[in-house]
Amino acid sequence: MRRFAQDWEGSHLRLMFNNVRRRREWFTENASPRQVANAGLALAQFALKARVLRAWPVLVKIDISPLCNLRCTYCVHARPSSPADKLLTLQSFKAADKMTVGQFDRVVREIGGKSMAVSLYYVGDPLVHPDLAEMCGLASEARLNSHVSTNFSFKLSDDKLAGLVSSGLTHLTICVDGMTQESYERTRVGGRLDLVLDNLRRVLEIRREIGSTRPKIEVQFIKFQHNIAELAEVERWASRHGVDQFTAYWGNLHNYVDLAQGNYRVFGPKEKKQVPLCTWPYFSMQIKYNGDVIPCCYHRHDQQFIPGGDSRVVGNVFDSSVWDVWNSPEYRLIRRLVADPQRVLKEPALGGTFCQGCPTVFTTDADSRTVRAQDQTWESLYSIDKRGIVRRRDAVVRETEAAGADPG
């Protein structure tokens, strides 16, 4: 029991249950006996370290579009500060990068009534997709709770907001990282706080006018040292206007690509524990807009939208089905790896999976590449040039040094 308690304390299972507790309505609201039984079976198979699963994924993340209207400093959409930012420069997004309504309907019909929820984003903002409300309606018809997270920095009509409110959407998360434009736009690059607050106020009014409790509206505040003084004011604003849930947590100042393979050292596989080291291969999957599936939304961000990148997809749900991909040979290898990472030393095929080098499964120094907002200020990494463009200071130094100039 002591060994299990230690494994629980440091495992992804504990983190998963913390996230489930935060957004429990995704899973508990209108859950059918079949969905509850599926979740229980998934938990049992996780504990037994099964490779072939009889349970469907409990949560399916569906990337309806990777496009975004902002260039947030943490994201792959961030503006490269110099030619030295090669990985950001290589990111490629096209206006046509959108899942069709028919493709989305095919996926939710397959998982409907078995999985509990769908989350409609990955690296993009779901409001970029013109058919978002229709997709939320299809998810509702399939007995799936749905979640959307958005920066909400769009010019949205009352009709657009009303359509979203009445669509059947279960949970709407709106990011409000400040109460002044100056602090907000440091990380939400290109965003307009006045649009965010106006849209938020109106969507709450519309929901109230039609007498609906859906969607549950959550305001999310990502904390940085430059906006922490505004936290209480944002929380008061949210409470005064009828927001259902307020969530605040510390953000990161590094970019996704800083944790690209090759930017940190991998020392070897971690020791196995009584439970698998990662929950994702047992409970959730990430489907990209083109049907490609990756096992999680935390690893290999930098490669997913580079033409010819090392994305290591595990299948495509449009070429086969969700179920076929979920139990594909690639997924089975991943479950074998996370159940006992030491196997990679004797089974080279495990080293070719999506999860190779992931800090959850391998001992690495990736932590040295992370910059947590509670430890450093935004100004220590970023500045705003004369054109109002946010740039990373280390990139500016590399650029000027390469040109033979004095960076001071």
CSV table of C-alpha atoms in Angstrom, one decimal:
chain,number,residue,atom,x,y,z
A,1,MET,CA,0.0,0.0,0.0
A,2,ARG,CA,2.9,2.4,0.8
A,3,ARG,CA,4.3,1.7,-2.7
A,4,PHE,CA,1.0,2.4,-4.3
A,5,ALA,CA,0.5,5.6,-2.3
A,6,GLN,CA,4.0,6.8,-3.5
A,7,ASP,CA,3.1,5.9,-7.1
A,8,TRP,CA,-0.2,7.7,-6.9
A,9,GLU,CA,1.3,10.9,-5.4
A,10,GLY,CA,3.7,11.3,-8.4
A,11,SER,CA,1.6,9.8,-11.1
A,12,HIS,CA,-0.4,11.3,-14.0
A,13,LEU,CA,-3.4,9.5,-12.4
A,14,ARG,CA,-3.4,12.0,-9.6
A,15,LEU,CA,-3.1,14.9,-12.0
A,16,MET,CA,-5.9,13.4,-14.1
A,17,PHE,CA,-8.3,13.2,-11.2
A,18,ASN,CA,-7.5,16.8,-10.2
A,19,ASN,CA,-8.5,17.9,-13.7
A,20,VAL,CA,-11.6,15.8,-13.6
A,21,ARG,CA,-12.6,17.4,-10.3
A,22,ARG,CA,-12.1,20.8,-11.8
A,23,ARG,CA,-14.4,20.1,-14.7
A,24,ARG,CA,-16.5,17.3,-13.4
A,25,GLU,CA,-19.6,18.5,-15.2
A,26,TRP,CA,-17.9,17.3,-18.5
A,27,PHE,CA,-18.3,13.8,-17.2
A,28,THR,CA,-21.1,13.7,-14.7
A,29,GLU,CA,-23.8,15.8,-16.4
A,30,ASN,CA,-26.4,13.6,-18.1
A,31,ALA,CA,-24.1,10.6,-17.9
A,32,SER,CA,-25.8,7.4,-19.0
A,33,PRO,CA,-25.2,4.1,-17.2
A,34,ARG,CA,-23.3,2.9,-20.3
A,35,GLN,CA,-21.0,5.9,-20.2
A,36,VAL,CA,-20.4,5.4,-16.5
A,37,ALA,CA,-19.7,1.7,-17.1
A,38,ASN,CA,-17.3,2.6,-19.9
A,39,ALA,CA,-15.4,4.9,-17.6
A,40,GLY,CA,-15.2,2.3,-14.9
A,41,LEU,CA,-13.9,-0.3,-17.4
A,42,ALA,CA,-11.3,2.2,-18.6
A,43,LEU,CA,-10.1,2.7,-15.0
A,44,ALA,CA,-9.9,-1.1,-14.5
A,45,GLN,CA,-7.9,-1.6,-17.7
A,46,PHE,CA,-5.5,1.2,-16.6
A,47,ALA,CA,-4.9,-0.5,-13.3
A,48,LEU,CA,-4.3,-3.8,-15.1
A,49,LYS,CA,-2.0,-2.2,-17.7
A,50,ALA,CA,-4.0,-3.7,-20.5
A,51,ARG,CA,-2.7,-3.2,-24.1
A,52,VAL,CA,-5.8,-4.0,-26.0
A,53,LEU,CA,-8.8,-2.0,-24.6
A,54,ARG,CA,-12.5,-2.9,-24.5
A,55,ALA,CA,-13.4,0.6,-23.1
A,56,TRP,CA,-13.7,3.6,-25.4
A,57,PRO,CA,-11.7,6.7,-24.6
A,58,VAL,CA,-13.6,8.7,-21.9
A,59,LEU,CA,-12.6,12.1,-23.3
A,60,VAL,CA,-11.9,12.7,-27.0
A,61,LYS,CA,-10.2,16.0,-28.0
A,62,ILE,CA,-11.2,16.9,-31.5
A,63,ASP,CA,-9.2,19.7,-33.2
A,64,ILE,CA,-11.8,21.2,-35.4
A,65,SER,CA,-9.2,23.7,-36.6
A,66,PRO,CA,-5.6,24.6,-35.6
A,67,LEU,CA,-6.1,28.2,-36.8
A,68,CYS,CA,-5.9,31.0,-34.3
A,69,ASN,CA,-6.4,34.8,-34.4
A,70,LEU,CA,-3.7,35.5,-31.8
A,71,ARG,CA,0.0,35.0,-31.4
A,72,CYS,CA,0.3,34.1,-27.7
A,73,THR,CA,3.9,33.9,-26.5
A,74,TYR,CA,3.5,30.3,-25.3
A,75,CYS,CA,2.0,28.8,-28.5
A,76,VAL,CA,3.2,27.5,-31.8
A,77,HIS,CA,1.3,30.5,-33.3
A,78,ALA,CA,3.8,32.9,-31.7
A,79,ARG,CA,5.6,35.3,-34.0
A,80,PRO,CA,9.2,34.3,-34.6
A,81,SER,CA,11.5,36.9,-33.1
A,82,SER,CA,14.3,36.2,-35.5
A,83,PRO,CA,15.4,33.8,-38.2
A,84,ALA,CA,17.0,31.8,-35.4
A,85,ASP,CA,13.5,30.8,-34.3
A,86,LYS,CA,13.5,28.1,-36.9
A,87,LEU,CA,10.8,25.8,-35.4
A,88,LEU,CA,8.4,28.7,-35.1
A,89,THR,CA,9.2,29.8,-38.7
A,90,LEU,CA,8.5,26.4,-40.0
A,91,GLN,CA,5.0,26.2,-38.5
A,92,SER,CA,2.5,26.1,-41.4
A,93,PHE,CA,-1.3,26.9,-41.2
A,94,LYS,CA,-3.7,27.4,-44.0
A,95,ALA,CA,-7.2,28.8,-44.1
A,96,ALA,CA,-8.5,25.5,-45.3
A,97,ASP,CA,-7.3,23.7,-42.2
A,98,LYS,CA,-10.7,22.9,-40.9
A,99,MET,CA,-12.6,19.7,-40.1
A,100,THR,CA,-15.8,19.5,-42.1
A,101,VAL,CA,-19.2,19.1,-40.3
A,102,GLY,CA,-19.6,15.7,-42.0
A,103,GLN,CA,-16.2,14.5,-40.7
A,104,PHE,CA,-17.0,15.7,-37.2
A,105,ASP,CA,-20.4,14.1,-37.3
A,106,ARG,CA,-18.8,10.8,-38.3
A,107,VAL,CA,-16.5,10.9,-35.3
A,108,VAL,CA,-19.1,11.9,-32.7
A,109,ARG,CA,-21.6,9.3,-34.0
A,110,GLU,CA,-19.0,6.6,-33.4
A,111,ILE,CA,-18.1,7.6,-29.9
A,112,GLY,CA,-21.6,8.9,-28.9
A,113,GLY,CA,-23.2,7.3,-25.8
A,114,LYS,CA,-19.9,5.6,-24.9
A,115,SER,CA,-17.3,8.4,-24.5
A,116,MET,CA,-18.4,11.1,-22.1
A,117,ALA,CA,-17.2,14.3,-23.6
A,118,VAL,CA,-15.5,16.0,-26.5
A,119,SER,CA,-13.2,19.0,-26.3
A,120,LEU,CA,-13.1,21.0,-29.5
A,121,TYR,CA,-9.6,22.4,-29.7
A,122,TYR,CA,-5.8,21.7,-29.7
A,123,VAL,CA,-3.6,24.6,-30.7
A,124,GLY,CA,-6.3,26.7,-32.4
A,125,ASP,CA,-9.3,28.7,-31.2
A,126,PRO,CA,-12.6,26.9,-31.9
A,127,LEU,CA,-14.4,30.2,-32.7
A,128,VAL,CA,-12.3,30.4,-35.9
A,129,HIS,CA,-14.5,27.6,-37.3
A,130,PRO,CA,-17.7,29.0,-38.9
A,131,ASP,CA,-19.6,25.8,-38.0
A,132,LEU,CA,-18.8,25.6,-34.3
A,133,ALA,CA,-22.4,25.9,-33.1
A,134,GLU,CA,-23.6,23.2,-35.5
A,135,MET,CA,-20.8,20.9,-34.3
A,136,CYS,CA,-21.7,21.5,-30.7
A,137,GLY,CA,-25.3,20.5,-31.6
A,138,LEU,CA,-24.2,17.3,-33.2
A,139,ALA,CA,-22.2,16.4,-30.1
A,140,SER,CA,-25.3,17.1,-28.0
A,141,GLU,CA,-27.4,14.8,-30.2
A,142,ALA,CA,-24.8,12.1,-29.8
A,143,ARG,CA,-25.2,12.4,-26.0
A,144,LEU,CA,-21.7,13.9,-25.5
A,145,ASN,CA,-20.8,16.8,-23.3
A,146,SER,CA,-18.8,19.4,-25.2
A,147,HIS,CA,-16.1,21.9,-24.1
A,148,VAL,CA,-14.8,24.9,-25.9
A,149,SER,CA,-11.9,27.1,-24.7
A,150,THR,CA,-11.5,30.5,-26.4
A,151,ASN,CA,-9.6,33.7,-26.2
A,152,PHE,CA,-13.0,35.4,-27.1
A,153,SER,CA,-11.1,38.3,-28.8
A,154,PHE,CA,-13.5,38.3,-31.8
A,155,LYS,CA,-16.1,40.8,-33.1
A,156,LEU,CA,-19.1,38.6,-32.5
A,157,SER,CA,-22.7,39.5,-33.2
A,158,ASP,CA,-25.6,38.8,-30.8
A,159,ASP,CA,-26.9,36.2,-33.2
A,160,LYS,CA,-23.5,34.4,-33.2
A,161,LEU,CA,-23.4,34.4,-29.4
A,162,ALA,CA,-27.0,33.3,-29.2
A,163,GLY,CA,-26.3,30.4,-31.6
A,164,LEU,CA,-23.4,29.3,-29.4
A,165,VAL,CA,-25.5,29.5,-26.2
A,166,SER,CA,-28.4,27.5,-27.7
A,167,SER,CA,-26.2,24.9,-29.5
A,168,GLY,CA,-26.1,22.4,-26.7
A,169,LEU,CA,-22.5,23.4,-25.7
A,170,THR,CA,-21.9,22.1,-22.2
A,171,HIS,CA,-18.9,24.1,-21.0
A,172,LEU,CA,-17.4,27.4,-22.3
A,173,THR,CA,-14.0,28.5,-21.0
A,174,ILE,CA,-13.0,32.1,-21.7
A,175,CYS,CA,-9.5,33.3,-21.1
A,176,VAL,CA,-9.3,36.7,-19.3
A,177,ASP,CA,-5.6,37.3,-18.3
A,178,GLY,CA,-5.9,40.8,-17.0
A,179,MET,CA,-8.1,43.8,-16.5
A,180,THR,CA,-6.0,46.3,-18.5
A,181,GLN,CA,-5.1,46.1,-22.2
A,182,GLU,CA,-1.4,46.7,-21.3
A,183,SER,CA,-1.0,43.6,-19.1
A,184,TYR,CA,-3.4,41.4,-21.2
A,185,GLU,CA,-1.7,41.9,-24.5
A,186,ARG,CA,1.8,41.0,-23.2
A,187,THR,CA,1.0,37.3,-23.5
A,188,ARG,CA,-2.3,37.4,-25.5
A,189,VAL,CA,-0.5,39.0,-28.4
A,190,GLY,CA,-2.9,40.6,-30.8
A,191,GLY,CA,-5.9,40.3,-28.5
A,192,ARG,CA,-8.3,43.0,-27.5
A,193,LEU,CA,-9.5,42.9,-23.9
A,194,ASP,CA,-12.5,45.2,-24.7
A,195,LEU,CA,-13.8,42.6,-27.2
A,196,VAL,CA,-13.3,39.8,-24.7
A,197,LEU,CA,-15.2,41.5,-21.9
A,198,ASP,CA,-18.0,42.7,-24.1
A,199,ASN,CA,-18.5,39.3,-25.6
A,200,LEU,CA,-18.4,37.7,-22.2
A,201,ARG,CA,-21.0,40.2,-20.8
A,202,ARG,CA,-23.3,39.7,-23.7
A,203,VAL,CA,-23.1,35.9,-23.8
A,204,LEU,CA,-24.0,35.9,-20.1
A,205,GLU,CA,-27.0,38.2,-20.8
A,206,ILE,CA,-28.2,36.1,-23.6
A,207,ARG,CA,-28.0,32.9,-21.5
A,208,ARG,CA,-30.0,34.7,-18.8
A,209,GLU,CA,-32.6,36.0,-21.2
A,210,ILE,CA,-33.4,32.6,-22.7
A,211,GLY,CA,-33.4,31.0,-19.2
A,212,SER,CA,-30.7,28.5,-19.9
A,213,THR,CA,-28.1,27.1,-17.6
A,214,ARG,CA,-26.0,26.0,-20.5
A,215,PRO,CA,-23.2,26.4,-21.3
A,216,LYS,CA,-21.5,26.5,-17.9
A,217,ILE,CA,-19.2,29.6,-18.3
A,218,GLU,CA,-15.8,29.5,-16.8
A,219,VAL,CA,-13.4,32.4,-16.7
A,220,GLN,CA,-9.8,31.3,-16.7
A,221,PHE,CA,-7.0,33.7,-15.5
A,222,ILE,CA,-3.5,32.6,-16.2
A,223,LYS,CA,-1.2,34.3,-13.7
A,224,PHE,CA,2.0,36.2,-14.5
A,225,GLN,CA,3.8,38.7,-12.3
A,226,HIS,CA,2.7,41.5,-14.6
A,227,ASN,CA,-1.0,40.8,-14.2
A,228,ILE,CA,-1.2,39.3,-10.7
A,229,ALA,CA,-2.3,42.6,-9.2
A,230,GLU,CA,-5.4,42.5,-11.4
A,231,LEU,CA,-6.5,39.0,-10.4
A,232,ALA,CA,-9.0,40.1,-7.7
A,233,GLU,CA,-10.6,42.7,-10.0
A,234,VAL,CA,-11.2,40.1,-12.7
A,235,GLU,CA,-12.7,37.7,-10.2
A,236,ARG,CA,-15.0,40.4,-8.9
A,237,TRP,CA,-16.0,41.3,-12.4
A,238,ALA,CA,-16.8,37.6,-13.2
A,239,SER,CA,-18.8,37.2,-10.0
A,240,ARG,CA,-20.8,40.4,-10.6
A,241,HIS,CA,-21.8,39.4,-14.1
A,242,GLY,CA,-22.8,35.8,-13.2
A,243,VAL,CA,-19.9,33.7,-14.3
A,244,ASP,CA,-20.3,30.1,-13.0
A,245,GLN,CA,-16.6,29.3,-12.3
A,246,PHE,CA,-13.4,31.2,-11.9
A,247,THR,CA,-10.1,29.4,-12.3
A,248,ALA,CA,-6.6,30.9,-11.8
A,249,TYR,CA,-3.2,29.3,-12.1
A,250,TRP,CA,0.4,30.2,-12.9
A,251,GLY,CA,1.4,30.2,-16.5
A,252,ASN,CA,4.7,29.6,-18.3
A,253,LEU,CA,6.9,32.0,-20.1
A,254,HIS,CA,8.7,29.6,-22.5
A,255,ASN,CA,7.3,28.5,-25.8
A,256,TYR,CA,6.1,25.1,-26.7
A,257,VAL,CA,9.0,24.7,-29.2
A,258,ASP,CA,11.5,25.2,-26.4
A,259,LEU,CA,10.6,21.7,-25.3
A,260,ALA,CA,11.1,20.2,-28.8
A,261,GLN,CA,13.0,16.9,-29.0
A,262,GLY,CA,16.7,17.8,-29.1
A,263,ASN,CA,16.4,20.9,-26.9
A,264,TYR,CA,16.7,18.8,-23.8
A,265,ARG,CA,18.6,15.7,-22.8
A,266,VAL,CA,17.0,12.3,-22.3
A,267,PHE,CA,18.9,10.2,-19.8
A,268,GLY,CA,16.9,7.0,-20.0
A,269,PRO,CA,13.5,5.4,-19.2
A,270,LYS,CA,11.9,5.8,-15.8
A,271,GLU,CA,11.3,2.8,-13.5
A,272,LYS,CA,8.0,1.1,-13.8
A,273,LYS,CA,5.4,1.7,-11.1
A,274,GLN,CA,2.3,-0.1,-10.0
A,275,VAL,CA,0.2,2.0,-12.4
A,276,PRO,CA,1.2,3.2,-15.9
A,277,LEU,CA,3.2,6.4,-15.9
A,278,CYS,CA,0.7,8.2,-18.2
A,279,THR,CA,-3.1,8.1,-18.3
A,280,TRP,CA,-3.6,9.4,-21.8
A,281,PRO,CA,-3.3,6.1,-23.7
A,282,TYR,CA,-6.1,4.7,-21.5
A,283,PHE,CA,-8.6,7.5,-21.2
A,284,SER,CA,-8.2,10.1,-23.9
A,285,MET,CA,-7.1,10.7,-27.5
A,286,GLN,CA,-6.3,13.8,-29.6
A,287,ILE,CA,-7.8,13.9,-33.1
A,288,LYS,CA,-6.4,16.5,-35.4
A,289,TYR,CA,-8.5,18.4,-37.9
A,290,ASN,CA,-7.4,16.1,-40.8
A,291,GLY,CA,-8.2,12.9,-38.9
A,292,ASP,CA,-4.7,12.2,-37.7
A,293,VAL,CA,-4.5,10.9,-34.2
A,294,ILE,CA,-1.8,11.6,-31.6
A,295,PRO,CA,-1.9,10.2,-28.1
A,296,CYS,CA,-1.9,13.5,-26.2
A,297,CYS,CA,-1.8,17.2,-26.5
A,298,TYR,CA,1.3,17.8,-24.4
A,299,HIS,CA,4.2,16.2,-26.3
A,300,ARG,CA,5.7,17.0,-29.8
A,301,HIS,CA,3.8,20.2,-30.3
A,302,ASP,CA,6.5,21.6,-32.4
A,303,GLN,CA,6.3,18.8,-35.1
A,304,GLN,CA,2.5,18.6,-35.7
A,305,PHE,CA,2.2,21.5,-38.1
A,306,ILE,CA,5.5,21.4,-39.9
A,307,PRO,CA,5.2,20.0,-43.4
A,308,GLY,CA,7.0,16.6,-43.2
A,309,GLY,CA,7.5,17.0,-39.5
A,310,ASP,CA,8.2,14.1,-37.1
A,311,SER,CA,4.6,14.1,-35.9
A,312,ARG,CA,4.4,10.3,-35.1
A,313,VAL,CA,0.7,10.0,-35.6
A,314,VAL,CA,-0.8,6.6,-34.5
A,315,GLY,CA,-3.5,6.4,-37.2
A,316,ASN,CA,-6.2,8.4,-39.0
A,317,VAL,CA,-9.9,8.1,-38.0
A,318,PHE,CA,-11.1,9.1,-41.5
A,319,ASP,CA,-9.1,6.3,-43.1
A,320,SER,CA,-10.4,3.7,-40.6
A,321,SER,CA,-12.3,4.5,-37.4
A,322,VAL,CA,-11.8,5.7,-33.9
A,323,TRP,CA,-12.1,2.2,-32.5
A,324,ASP,CA,-9.5,0.8,-35.0
A,325,VAL,CA,-7.0,3.5,-34.2
A,326,TRP,CA,-7.6,3.2,-30.4
A,327,ASN,CA,-6.5,-0.4,-30.6
A,328,SER,CA,-4.0,-0.1,-33.4
A,329,PRO,CA,-0.5,-1.7,-33.1
A,330,GLU,CA,1.0,1.8,-32.5
A,331,TYR,CA,-1.3,2.4,-29.5
A,332,ARG,CA,-0.5,-1.0,-28.1
A,333,LEU,CA,3.2,-0.2,-28.2
A,334,ILE,CA,2.6,3.0,-26.4
A,335,ARG,CA,0.6,1.3,-23.6
A,336,ARG,CA,3.4,-1.2,-23.3
A,337,LEU,CA,5.9,1.6,-23.0
A,338,VAL,CA,4.0,3.6,-20.3
A,339,ALA,CA,3.3,0.5,-18.3
A,340,ASP,CA,7.0,-0.3,-18.1
A,341,PRO,CA,9.4,2.3,-19.7
A,342,GLN,CA,12.4,0.0,-19.0
A,343,ARG,CA,11.1,-2.3,-21.8
A,344,VAL,CA,12.5,0.2,-24.3
A,345,LEU,CA,16.0,-1.0,-23.5
A,346,LYS,CA,15.2,-4.4,-24.9
A,347,GLU,CA,12.5,-3.6,-27.4
A,348,PRO,CA,13.8,-1.0,-29.9
A,349,ALA,CA,10.3,-0.6,-31.5
A,350,LEU,CA,9.1,1.2,-28.4
A,351,GLY,CA,11.7,3.9,-29.0
A,352,GLY,CA,10.1,4.8,-32.2
A,353,THR,CA,6.7,5.7,-30.7
A,354,PHE,CA,5.2,9.2,-30.2
A,355,CYS,CA,6.1,9.0,-26.5
A,356,GLN,CA,9.9,8.6,-26.9
A,357,GLY,CA,11.6,11.2,-24.9
A,358,CYS,CA,8.5,12.4,-23.1
A,359,PRO,CA,9.4,13.7,-19.6
A,360,THR,CA,6.5,11.8,-18.2
A,361,VAL,CA,8.0,8.5,-19.2
A,362,PHE,CA,11.7,9.3,-19.4
A,363,THR,CA,14.2,10.9,-17.1
A,364,THR,CA,15.2,14.2,-18.8
A,365,ASP,CA,16.4,17.7,-18.0
A,366,ALA,CA,13.4,19.3,-19.8
A,367,ASP,CA,12.6,21.1,-16.6
A,368,SER,CA,15.7,23.3,-17.3
A,369,ARG,CA,14.0,24.6,-20.5
A,370,THR,CA,10.8,25.6,-18.7
A,371,VAL,CA,10.3,29.1,-17.4
A,372,ARG,CA,7.5,29.4,-14.9
A,373,ALA,CA,5.8,32.7,-14.4
A,374,GLN,CA,6.0,32.6,-10.7
A,375,ASP,CA,9.8,32.4,-11.0
A,376,GLN,CA,10.6,35.1,-13.6
A,377,THR,CA,9.0,38.2,-15.0
A,378,TRP,CA,7.8,38.7,-18.6
A,379,GLU,CA,10.3,41.5,-19.0
A,380,SER,CA,13.2,39.1,-18.3
A,381,LEU,CA,12.4,37.2,-21.5
A,382,TYR,CA,10.4,39.6,-23.7
A,383,SER,CA,10.3,43.2,-24.9
A,384,ILE,CA,8.1,45.2,-27.3
A,385,ASP,CA,9.9,46.8,-30.2
A,386,LYS,CA,9.2,50.2,-31.8
A,387,ARG,CA,6.6,48.7,-34.0
A,388,GLY,CA,4.7,47.2,-31.0
A,389,ILE,CA,5.8,43.6,-31.8
A,390,VAL,CA,6.6,41.3,-28.9
A,391,ARG,CA,10.0,39.8,-29.2
A,392,ARG,CA,12.1,37.4,-27.2
A,393,ARG,CA,15.2,39.0,-25.8
A,394,ASP,CA,17.4,36.0,-26.3
A,395,ALA,CA,16.4,35.9,-30.0
A,396,VAL,CA,17.2,39.6,-30.3
A,397,VAL,CA,20.6,39.0,-28.8
A,398,ARG,CA,21.3,36.1,-31.2
A,399,GLU,CA,20.2,38.2,-34.2
A,400,THR,CA,22.4,41.2,-33.3
A,401,GLU,CA,25.4,39.1,-32.4
A,402,ALA,CA,25.1,37.3,-35.8
A,403,ALA,CA,25.1,40.7,-37.5
A,404,GLY,CA,28.2,41.8,-35.5
A,405,ALA,CA,26.3,44.5,-33.6
A,406,ASP,CA,26.4,45.3,-30.0
A,407,PRO,CA,23.2,43.9,-28.4
A,408,GLY,CA,23.4,46.3,-25.5
